[in-house]
PDB file of C-alpha atoms in Angstrom:
ATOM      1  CA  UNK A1325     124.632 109.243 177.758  1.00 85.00           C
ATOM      2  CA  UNK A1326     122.699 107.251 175.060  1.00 87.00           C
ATOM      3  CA  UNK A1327     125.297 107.961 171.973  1.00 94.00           C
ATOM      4  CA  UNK A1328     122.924 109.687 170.460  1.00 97.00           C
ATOM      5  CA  UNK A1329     123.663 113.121 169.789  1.00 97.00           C
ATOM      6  CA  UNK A1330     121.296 116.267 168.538  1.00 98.00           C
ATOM      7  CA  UNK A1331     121.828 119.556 167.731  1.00 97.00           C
ATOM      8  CA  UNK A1332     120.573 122.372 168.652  1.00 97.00           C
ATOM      9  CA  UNK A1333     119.414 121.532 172.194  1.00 96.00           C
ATOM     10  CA  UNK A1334     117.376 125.013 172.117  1.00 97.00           C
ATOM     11  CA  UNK A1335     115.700 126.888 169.139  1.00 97.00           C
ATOM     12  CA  UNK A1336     113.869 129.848 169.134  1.00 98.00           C
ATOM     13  CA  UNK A1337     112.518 131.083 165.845  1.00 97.00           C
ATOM     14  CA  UNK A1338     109.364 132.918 164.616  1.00 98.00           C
ATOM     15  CA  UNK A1339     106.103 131.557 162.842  1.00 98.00           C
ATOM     16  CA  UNK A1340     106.271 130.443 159.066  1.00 97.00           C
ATOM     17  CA  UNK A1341     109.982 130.276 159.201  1.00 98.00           C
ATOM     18  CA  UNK A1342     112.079 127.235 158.288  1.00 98.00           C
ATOM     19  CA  UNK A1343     114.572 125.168 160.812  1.00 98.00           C
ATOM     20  CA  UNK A1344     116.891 121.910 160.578  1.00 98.00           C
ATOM     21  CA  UNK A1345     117.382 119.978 163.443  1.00 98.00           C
ATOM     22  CA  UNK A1346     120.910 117.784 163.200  1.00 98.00           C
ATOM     23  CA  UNK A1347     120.465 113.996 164.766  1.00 98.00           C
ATOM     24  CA  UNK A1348     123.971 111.801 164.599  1.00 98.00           C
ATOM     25  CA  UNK A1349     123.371 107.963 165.626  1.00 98.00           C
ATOM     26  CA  UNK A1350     125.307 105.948 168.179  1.00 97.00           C
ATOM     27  CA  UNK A1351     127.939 104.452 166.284  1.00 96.00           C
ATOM     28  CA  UNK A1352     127.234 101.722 164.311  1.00 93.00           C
ATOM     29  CA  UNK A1353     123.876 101.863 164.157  1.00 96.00           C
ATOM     30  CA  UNK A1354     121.799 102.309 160.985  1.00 96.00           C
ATOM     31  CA  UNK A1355     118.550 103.061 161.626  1.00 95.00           C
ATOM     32  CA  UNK A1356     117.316 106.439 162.966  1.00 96.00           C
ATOM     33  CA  UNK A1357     113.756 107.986 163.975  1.00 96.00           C
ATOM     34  CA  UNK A1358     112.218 110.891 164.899  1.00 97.00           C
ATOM     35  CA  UNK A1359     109.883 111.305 167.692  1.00 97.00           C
ATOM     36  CA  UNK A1360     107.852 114.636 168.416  1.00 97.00           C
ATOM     37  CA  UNK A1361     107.042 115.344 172.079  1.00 97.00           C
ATOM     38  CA  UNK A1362     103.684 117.784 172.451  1.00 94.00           C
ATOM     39  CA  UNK A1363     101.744 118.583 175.168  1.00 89.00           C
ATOM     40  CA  UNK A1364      98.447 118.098 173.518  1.00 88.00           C
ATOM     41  CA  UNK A1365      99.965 114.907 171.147  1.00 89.00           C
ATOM     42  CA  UNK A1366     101.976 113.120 173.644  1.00 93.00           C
ATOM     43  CA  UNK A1367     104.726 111.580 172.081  1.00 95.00           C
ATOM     44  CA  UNK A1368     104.457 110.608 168.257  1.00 94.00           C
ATOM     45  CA  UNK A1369     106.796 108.796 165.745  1.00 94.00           C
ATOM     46  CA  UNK A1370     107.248 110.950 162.872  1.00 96.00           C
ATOM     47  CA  UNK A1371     109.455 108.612 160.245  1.00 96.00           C
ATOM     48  CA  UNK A1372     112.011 106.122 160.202  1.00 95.00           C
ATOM     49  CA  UNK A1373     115.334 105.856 157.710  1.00 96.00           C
ATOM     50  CA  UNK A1374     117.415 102.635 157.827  1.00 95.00           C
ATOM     51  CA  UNK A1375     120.797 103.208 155.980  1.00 95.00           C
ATOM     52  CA  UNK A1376     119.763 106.015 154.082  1.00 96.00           C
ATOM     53  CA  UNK A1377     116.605 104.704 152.771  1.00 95.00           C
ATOM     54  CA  UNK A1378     113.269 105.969 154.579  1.00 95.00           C
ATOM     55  CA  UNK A1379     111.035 102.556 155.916  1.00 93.00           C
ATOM     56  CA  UNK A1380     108.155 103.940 157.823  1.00 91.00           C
ATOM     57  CA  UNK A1381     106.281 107.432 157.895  1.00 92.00           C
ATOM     58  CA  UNK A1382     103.883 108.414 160.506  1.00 91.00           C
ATOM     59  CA  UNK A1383     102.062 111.032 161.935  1.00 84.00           C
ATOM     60  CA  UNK A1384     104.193 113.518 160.183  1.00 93.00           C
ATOM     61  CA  UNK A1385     103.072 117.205 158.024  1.00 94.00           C
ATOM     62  CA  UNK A1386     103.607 117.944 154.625  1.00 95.00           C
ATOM     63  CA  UNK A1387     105.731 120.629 156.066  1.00 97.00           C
ATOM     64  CA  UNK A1388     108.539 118.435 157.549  1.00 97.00           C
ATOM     65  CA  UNK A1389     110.316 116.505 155.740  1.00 97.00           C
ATOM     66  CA  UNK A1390     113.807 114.367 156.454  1.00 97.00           C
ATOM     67  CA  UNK A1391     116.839 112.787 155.029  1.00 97.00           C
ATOM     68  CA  UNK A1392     119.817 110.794 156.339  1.00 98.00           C
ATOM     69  CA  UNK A1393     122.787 111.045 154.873  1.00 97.00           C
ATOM     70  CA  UNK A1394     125.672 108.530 154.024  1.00 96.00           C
ATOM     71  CA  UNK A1395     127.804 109.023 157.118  1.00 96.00           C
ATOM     72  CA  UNK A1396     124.323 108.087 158.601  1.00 97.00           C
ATOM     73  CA  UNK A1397     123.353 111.611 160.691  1.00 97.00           C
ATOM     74  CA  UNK A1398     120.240 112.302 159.583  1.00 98.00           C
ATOM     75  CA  UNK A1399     118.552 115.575 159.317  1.00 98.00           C
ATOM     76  CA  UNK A1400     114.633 117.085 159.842  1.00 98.00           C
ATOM     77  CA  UNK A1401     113.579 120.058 158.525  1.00 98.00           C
ATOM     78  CA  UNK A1402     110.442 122.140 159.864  1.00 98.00           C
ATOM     79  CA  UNK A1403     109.227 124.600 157.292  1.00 97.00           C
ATOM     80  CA  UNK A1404     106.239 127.324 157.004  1.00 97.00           C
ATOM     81  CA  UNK A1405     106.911 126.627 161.038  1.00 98.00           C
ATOM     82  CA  UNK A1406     103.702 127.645 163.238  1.00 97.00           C
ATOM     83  CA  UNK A1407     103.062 128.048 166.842  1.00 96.00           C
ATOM     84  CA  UNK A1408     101.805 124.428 167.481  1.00 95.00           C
ATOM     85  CA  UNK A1409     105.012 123.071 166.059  1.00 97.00           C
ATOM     86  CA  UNK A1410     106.493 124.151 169.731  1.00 97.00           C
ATOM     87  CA  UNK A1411     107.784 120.654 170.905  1.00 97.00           C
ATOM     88  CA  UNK A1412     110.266 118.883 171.819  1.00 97.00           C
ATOM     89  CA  UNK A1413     111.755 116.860 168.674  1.00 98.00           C
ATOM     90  CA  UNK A1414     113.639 113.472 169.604  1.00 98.00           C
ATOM     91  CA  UNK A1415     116.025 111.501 167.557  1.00 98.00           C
ATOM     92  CA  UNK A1416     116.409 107.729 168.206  1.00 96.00           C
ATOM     93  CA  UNK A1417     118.642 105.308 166.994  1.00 96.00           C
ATOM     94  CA  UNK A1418     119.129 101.268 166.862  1.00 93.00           C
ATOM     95  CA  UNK A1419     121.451  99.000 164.984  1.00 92.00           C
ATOM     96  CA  UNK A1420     118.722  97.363 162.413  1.00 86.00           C
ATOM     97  CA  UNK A1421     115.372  97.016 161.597  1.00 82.00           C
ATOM     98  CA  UNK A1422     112.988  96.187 164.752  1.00 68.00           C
ATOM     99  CA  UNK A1423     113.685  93.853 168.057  1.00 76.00           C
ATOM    100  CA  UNK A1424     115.564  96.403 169.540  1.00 85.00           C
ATOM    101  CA  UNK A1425     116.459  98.796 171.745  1.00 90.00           C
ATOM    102  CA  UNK A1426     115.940 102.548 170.418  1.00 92.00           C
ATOM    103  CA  UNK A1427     118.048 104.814 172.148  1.00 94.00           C
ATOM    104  CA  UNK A1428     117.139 108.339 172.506  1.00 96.00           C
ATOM    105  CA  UNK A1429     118.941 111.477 172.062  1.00 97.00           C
ATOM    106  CA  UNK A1430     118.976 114.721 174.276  1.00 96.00           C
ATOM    107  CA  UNK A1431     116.203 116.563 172.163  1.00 97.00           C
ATOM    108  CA  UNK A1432     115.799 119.797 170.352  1.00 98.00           C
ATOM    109  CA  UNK A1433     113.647 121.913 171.923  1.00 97.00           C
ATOM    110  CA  UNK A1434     111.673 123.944 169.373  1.00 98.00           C
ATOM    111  CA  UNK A1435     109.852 127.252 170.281  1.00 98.00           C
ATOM    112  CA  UNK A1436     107.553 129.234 167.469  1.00 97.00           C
ATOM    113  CA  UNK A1437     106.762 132.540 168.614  1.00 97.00           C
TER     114      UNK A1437
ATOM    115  CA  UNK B 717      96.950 101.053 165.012  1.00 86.00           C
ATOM    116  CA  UNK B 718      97.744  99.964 168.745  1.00 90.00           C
ATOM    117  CA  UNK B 719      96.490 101.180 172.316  1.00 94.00           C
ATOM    118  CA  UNK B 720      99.153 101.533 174.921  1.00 97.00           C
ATOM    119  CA  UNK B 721      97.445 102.127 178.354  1.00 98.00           C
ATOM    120  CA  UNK B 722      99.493 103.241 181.418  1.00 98.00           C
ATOM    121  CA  UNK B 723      98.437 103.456 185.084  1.00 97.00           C
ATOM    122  CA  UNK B 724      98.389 105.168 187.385  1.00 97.00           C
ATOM    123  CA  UNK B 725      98.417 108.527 185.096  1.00 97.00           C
ATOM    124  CA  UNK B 726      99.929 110.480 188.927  1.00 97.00           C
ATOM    125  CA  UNK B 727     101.578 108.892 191.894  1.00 97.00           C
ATOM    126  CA  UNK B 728     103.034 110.497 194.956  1.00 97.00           C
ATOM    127  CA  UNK B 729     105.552 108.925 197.468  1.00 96.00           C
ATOM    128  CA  UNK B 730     107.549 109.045 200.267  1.00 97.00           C
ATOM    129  CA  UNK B 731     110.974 108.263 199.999  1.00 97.00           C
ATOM    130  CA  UNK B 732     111.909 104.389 200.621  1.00 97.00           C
ATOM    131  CA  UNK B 733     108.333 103.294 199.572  1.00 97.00           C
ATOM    132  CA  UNK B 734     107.641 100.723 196.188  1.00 97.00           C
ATOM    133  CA  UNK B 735     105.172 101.119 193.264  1.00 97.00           C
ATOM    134  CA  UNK B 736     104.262  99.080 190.378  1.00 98.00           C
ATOM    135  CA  UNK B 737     103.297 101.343 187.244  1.00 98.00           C
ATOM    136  CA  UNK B 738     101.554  99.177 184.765  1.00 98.00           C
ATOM    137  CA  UNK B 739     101.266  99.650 181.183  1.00 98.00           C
ATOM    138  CA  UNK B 740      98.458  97.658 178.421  1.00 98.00           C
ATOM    139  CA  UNK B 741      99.048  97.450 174.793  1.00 96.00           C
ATOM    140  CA  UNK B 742      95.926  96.121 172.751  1.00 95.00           C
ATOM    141  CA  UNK B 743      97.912  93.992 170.439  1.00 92.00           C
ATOM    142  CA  UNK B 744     101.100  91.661 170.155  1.00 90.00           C
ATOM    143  CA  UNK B 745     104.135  93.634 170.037  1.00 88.00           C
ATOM    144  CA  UNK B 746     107.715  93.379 168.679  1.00 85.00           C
ATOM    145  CA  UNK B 747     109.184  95.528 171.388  1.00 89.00           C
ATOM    146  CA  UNK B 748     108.514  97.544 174.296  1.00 94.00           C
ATOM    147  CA  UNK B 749     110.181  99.976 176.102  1.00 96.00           C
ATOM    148  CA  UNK B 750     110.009 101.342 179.297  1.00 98.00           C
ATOM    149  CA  UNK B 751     111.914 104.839 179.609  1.00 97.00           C
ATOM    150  CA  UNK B 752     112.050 107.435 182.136  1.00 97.00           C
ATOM    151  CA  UNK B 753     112.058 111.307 181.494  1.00 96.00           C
ATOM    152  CA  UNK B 754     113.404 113.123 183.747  1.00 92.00           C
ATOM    153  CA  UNK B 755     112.816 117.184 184.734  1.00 89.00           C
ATOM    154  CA  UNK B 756     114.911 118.103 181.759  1.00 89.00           C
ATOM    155  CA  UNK B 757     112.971 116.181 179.389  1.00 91.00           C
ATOM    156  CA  UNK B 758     115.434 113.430 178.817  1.00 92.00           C
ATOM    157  CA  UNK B 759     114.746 110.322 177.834  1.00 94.00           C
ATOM    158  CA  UNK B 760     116.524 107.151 179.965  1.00 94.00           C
ATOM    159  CA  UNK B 761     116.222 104.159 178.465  1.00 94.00           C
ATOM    160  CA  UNK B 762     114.915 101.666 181.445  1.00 96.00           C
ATOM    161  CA  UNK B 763     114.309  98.641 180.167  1.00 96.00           C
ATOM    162  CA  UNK B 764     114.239  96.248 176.720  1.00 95.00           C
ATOM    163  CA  UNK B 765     111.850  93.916 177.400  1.00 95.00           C
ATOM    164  CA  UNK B 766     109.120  92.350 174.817  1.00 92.00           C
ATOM    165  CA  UNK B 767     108.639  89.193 177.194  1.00 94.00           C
ATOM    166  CA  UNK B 768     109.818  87.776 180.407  1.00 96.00           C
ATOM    167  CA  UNK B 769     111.064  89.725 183.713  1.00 98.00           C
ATOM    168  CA  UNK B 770     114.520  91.882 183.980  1.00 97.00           C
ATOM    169  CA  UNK B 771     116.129  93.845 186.979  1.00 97.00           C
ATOM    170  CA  UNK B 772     118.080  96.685 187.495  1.00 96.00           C
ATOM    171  CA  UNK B 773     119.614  97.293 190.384  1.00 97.00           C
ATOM    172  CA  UNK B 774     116.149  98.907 192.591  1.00 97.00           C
ATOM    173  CA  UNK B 775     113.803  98.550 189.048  1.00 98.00           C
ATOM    174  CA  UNK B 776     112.753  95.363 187.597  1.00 98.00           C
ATOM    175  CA  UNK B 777     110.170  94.769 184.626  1.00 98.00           C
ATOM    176  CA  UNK B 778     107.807  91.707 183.892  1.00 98.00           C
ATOM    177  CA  UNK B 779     105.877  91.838 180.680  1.00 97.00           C
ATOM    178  CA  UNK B 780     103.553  88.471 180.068  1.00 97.00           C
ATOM    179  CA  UNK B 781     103.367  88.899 176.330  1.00 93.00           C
ATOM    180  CA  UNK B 782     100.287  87.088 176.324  1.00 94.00           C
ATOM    181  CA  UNK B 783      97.923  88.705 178.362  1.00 96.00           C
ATOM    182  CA  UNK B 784      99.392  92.275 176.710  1.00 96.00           C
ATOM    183  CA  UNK B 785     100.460  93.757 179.329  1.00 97.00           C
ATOM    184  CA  UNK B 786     104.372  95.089 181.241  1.00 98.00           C
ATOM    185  CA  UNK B 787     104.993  96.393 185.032  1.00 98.00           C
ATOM    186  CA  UNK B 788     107.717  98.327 186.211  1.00 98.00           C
ATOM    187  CA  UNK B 789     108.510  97.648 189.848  1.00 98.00           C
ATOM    188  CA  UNK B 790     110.259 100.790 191.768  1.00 98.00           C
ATOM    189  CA  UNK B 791     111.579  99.229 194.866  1.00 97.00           C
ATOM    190  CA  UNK B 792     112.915 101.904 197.756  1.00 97.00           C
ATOM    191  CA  UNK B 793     112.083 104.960 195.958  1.00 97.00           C
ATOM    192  CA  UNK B 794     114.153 107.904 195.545  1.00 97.00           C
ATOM    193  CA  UNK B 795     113.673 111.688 195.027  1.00 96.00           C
ATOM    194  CA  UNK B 796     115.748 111.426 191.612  1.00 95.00           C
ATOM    195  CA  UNK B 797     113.111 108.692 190.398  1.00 96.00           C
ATOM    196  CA  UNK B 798     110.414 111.641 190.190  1.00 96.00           C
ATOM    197  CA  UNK B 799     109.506 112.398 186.343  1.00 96.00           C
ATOM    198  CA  UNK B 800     107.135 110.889 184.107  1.00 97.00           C
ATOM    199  CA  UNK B 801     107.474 107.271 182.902  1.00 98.00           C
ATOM    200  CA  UNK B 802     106.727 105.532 179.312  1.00 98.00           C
ATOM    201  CA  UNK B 803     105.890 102.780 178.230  1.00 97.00           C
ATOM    202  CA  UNK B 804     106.224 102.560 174.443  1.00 96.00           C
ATOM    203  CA  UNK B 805     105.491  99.359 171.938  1.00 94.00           C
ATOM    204  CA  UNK B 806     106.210  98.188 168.461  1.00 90.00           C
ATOM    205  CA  UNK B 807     103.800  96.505 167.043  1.00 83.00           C
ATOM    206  CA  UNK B 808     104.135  93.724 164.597  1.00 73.00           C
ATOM    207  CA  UNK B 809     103.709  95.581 161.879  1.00 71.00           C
ATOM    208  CA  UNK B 810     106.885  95.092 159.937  1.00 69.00           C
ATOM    209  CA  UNK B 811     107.872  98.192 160.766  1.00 71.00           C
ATOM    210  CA  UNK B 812     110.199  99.416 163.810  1.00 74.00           C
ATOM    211  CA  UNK B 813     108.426 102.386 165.382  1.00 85.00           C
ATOM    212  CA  UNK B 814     107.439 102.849 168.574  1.00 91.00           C
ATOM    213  CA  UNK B 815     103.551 104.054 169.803  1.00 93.00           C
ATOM    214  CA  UNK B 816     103.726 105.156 173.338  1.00 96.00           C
ATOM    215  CA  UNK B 817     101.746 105.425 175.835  1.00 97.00           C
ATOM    216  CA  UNK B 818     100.836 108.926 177.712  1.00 97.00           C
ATOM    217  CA  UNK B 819     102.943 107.893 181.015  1.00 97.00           C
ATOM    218  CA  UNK B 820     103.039 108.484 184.521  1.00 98.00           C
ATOM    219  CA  UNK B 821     104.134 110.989 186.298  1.00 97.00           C
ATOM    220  CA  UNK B 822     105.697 109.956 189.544  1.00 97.00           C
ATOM    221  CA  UNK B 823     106.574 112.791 192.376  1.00 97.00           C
ATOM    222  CA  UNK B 824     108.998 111.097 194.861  1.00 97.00           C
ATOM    223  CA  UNK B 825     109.002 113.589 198.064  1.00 96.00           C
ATOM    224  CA  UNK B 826     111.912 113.674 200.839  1.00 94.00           C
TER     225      UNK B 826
END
């Protein structure tokens, strides 16, 4: 168990709807990313917050977007979903900024039908 | 941005047998990660290890910063070791994310 927690571990929802996928650090740690596991991508950083503030963006669509929140959980949110959004979406945490281990969550494994 | 290179992409072995999976990044890193998903997609963290060698009980990792490239040793293999293994960097960017590489799957049979 990493600390890292993530809810839901399953979602099944239907193309152009909207989800939120739930990430909570390990404790103490301020920094939190998300990571999207495809079959045709591989795995692919999507954006990094540090204490509330986002730091780094990458490969990530218009349609998602992300927050963390004071208590530090953070939050991602898939809109207009469709089917090639199917992946599995990982949260990661560490204590700072870089020279670190990132420790992964269980993933949220997101179906578009 | 940075290439992270992992080989072999498939291994097979018996039970009790070693392997070395290698991994080549393109560039000088901050970081790098070796992790192991398993069948239900979870990701272990294996190893922290940007520079030098660490072990692990039957896994051990050597990275030689310079030359740009990490090995994972697998020493008496073991049917729960199957799954797919990354190797994941952070480049020195100024910015903590990780770029991984596409893995290798390992099939450990009885």
């Amino acid at each position: 168990d990493s600390g890292v927690t993530q809810t839901p571990k399953h979602l099944i929802t239907a193309t152009g709807q909207r989800v939120t996928l739930r990430c909570s650090p390990r404790s103490g740690d301020l920094s939190v990313y998300w990571y999207q596991q495809s079959l045709d991508q591989g795995l692919q950083f999507l954006i990094h917050y540090y204490n509330g503030e986002e730091r780094a963006k990458g490969n990530i669509l218009e349609r998602f977007s992300a927050q963390q929140f004071p208590d530090l959980h953070s939050e991602l949110n898939l809109s207009s979903l469709e089917l090639g959004d199917s992946a599995l979406y990982f949260c990661a945490s560490s204590a700072g900024l870089g020279k670190e281990t990132q420790y992964f969550g269980p993933g949220t494994r997101l179906l578009v039908l | 941005g940075i290439q992270v290179e992992q080989s072999p992409p498939d291994l097979i072995l018996q039970e009790g047998a070693n392997s070395t999976l290698r991994c080549n990044f393109s560039d000088s890193v901050n970081n790098l990660q070796w992790f192991h998903q398993n069948p239900w997609g979870q990701l272990i963290n294996l190893f922290y290890i940007p520079s030098g060698t660490k072990q692990n009980g039957r896994l051990s990792a050597t990275t030689v910063a310079t030359e740009r490239y990490s090995l994972l040793y697998i020493s008496s293999s073991q049917t729960t070791d199957s799954g797919v293994y990354f190797c994941a960097v952070d480049p020195n960017s100024g910015y903590s994310t990780l770029t991984f590489g596409k893995g290798t799957m390992l099939l450990v049979s009885p």
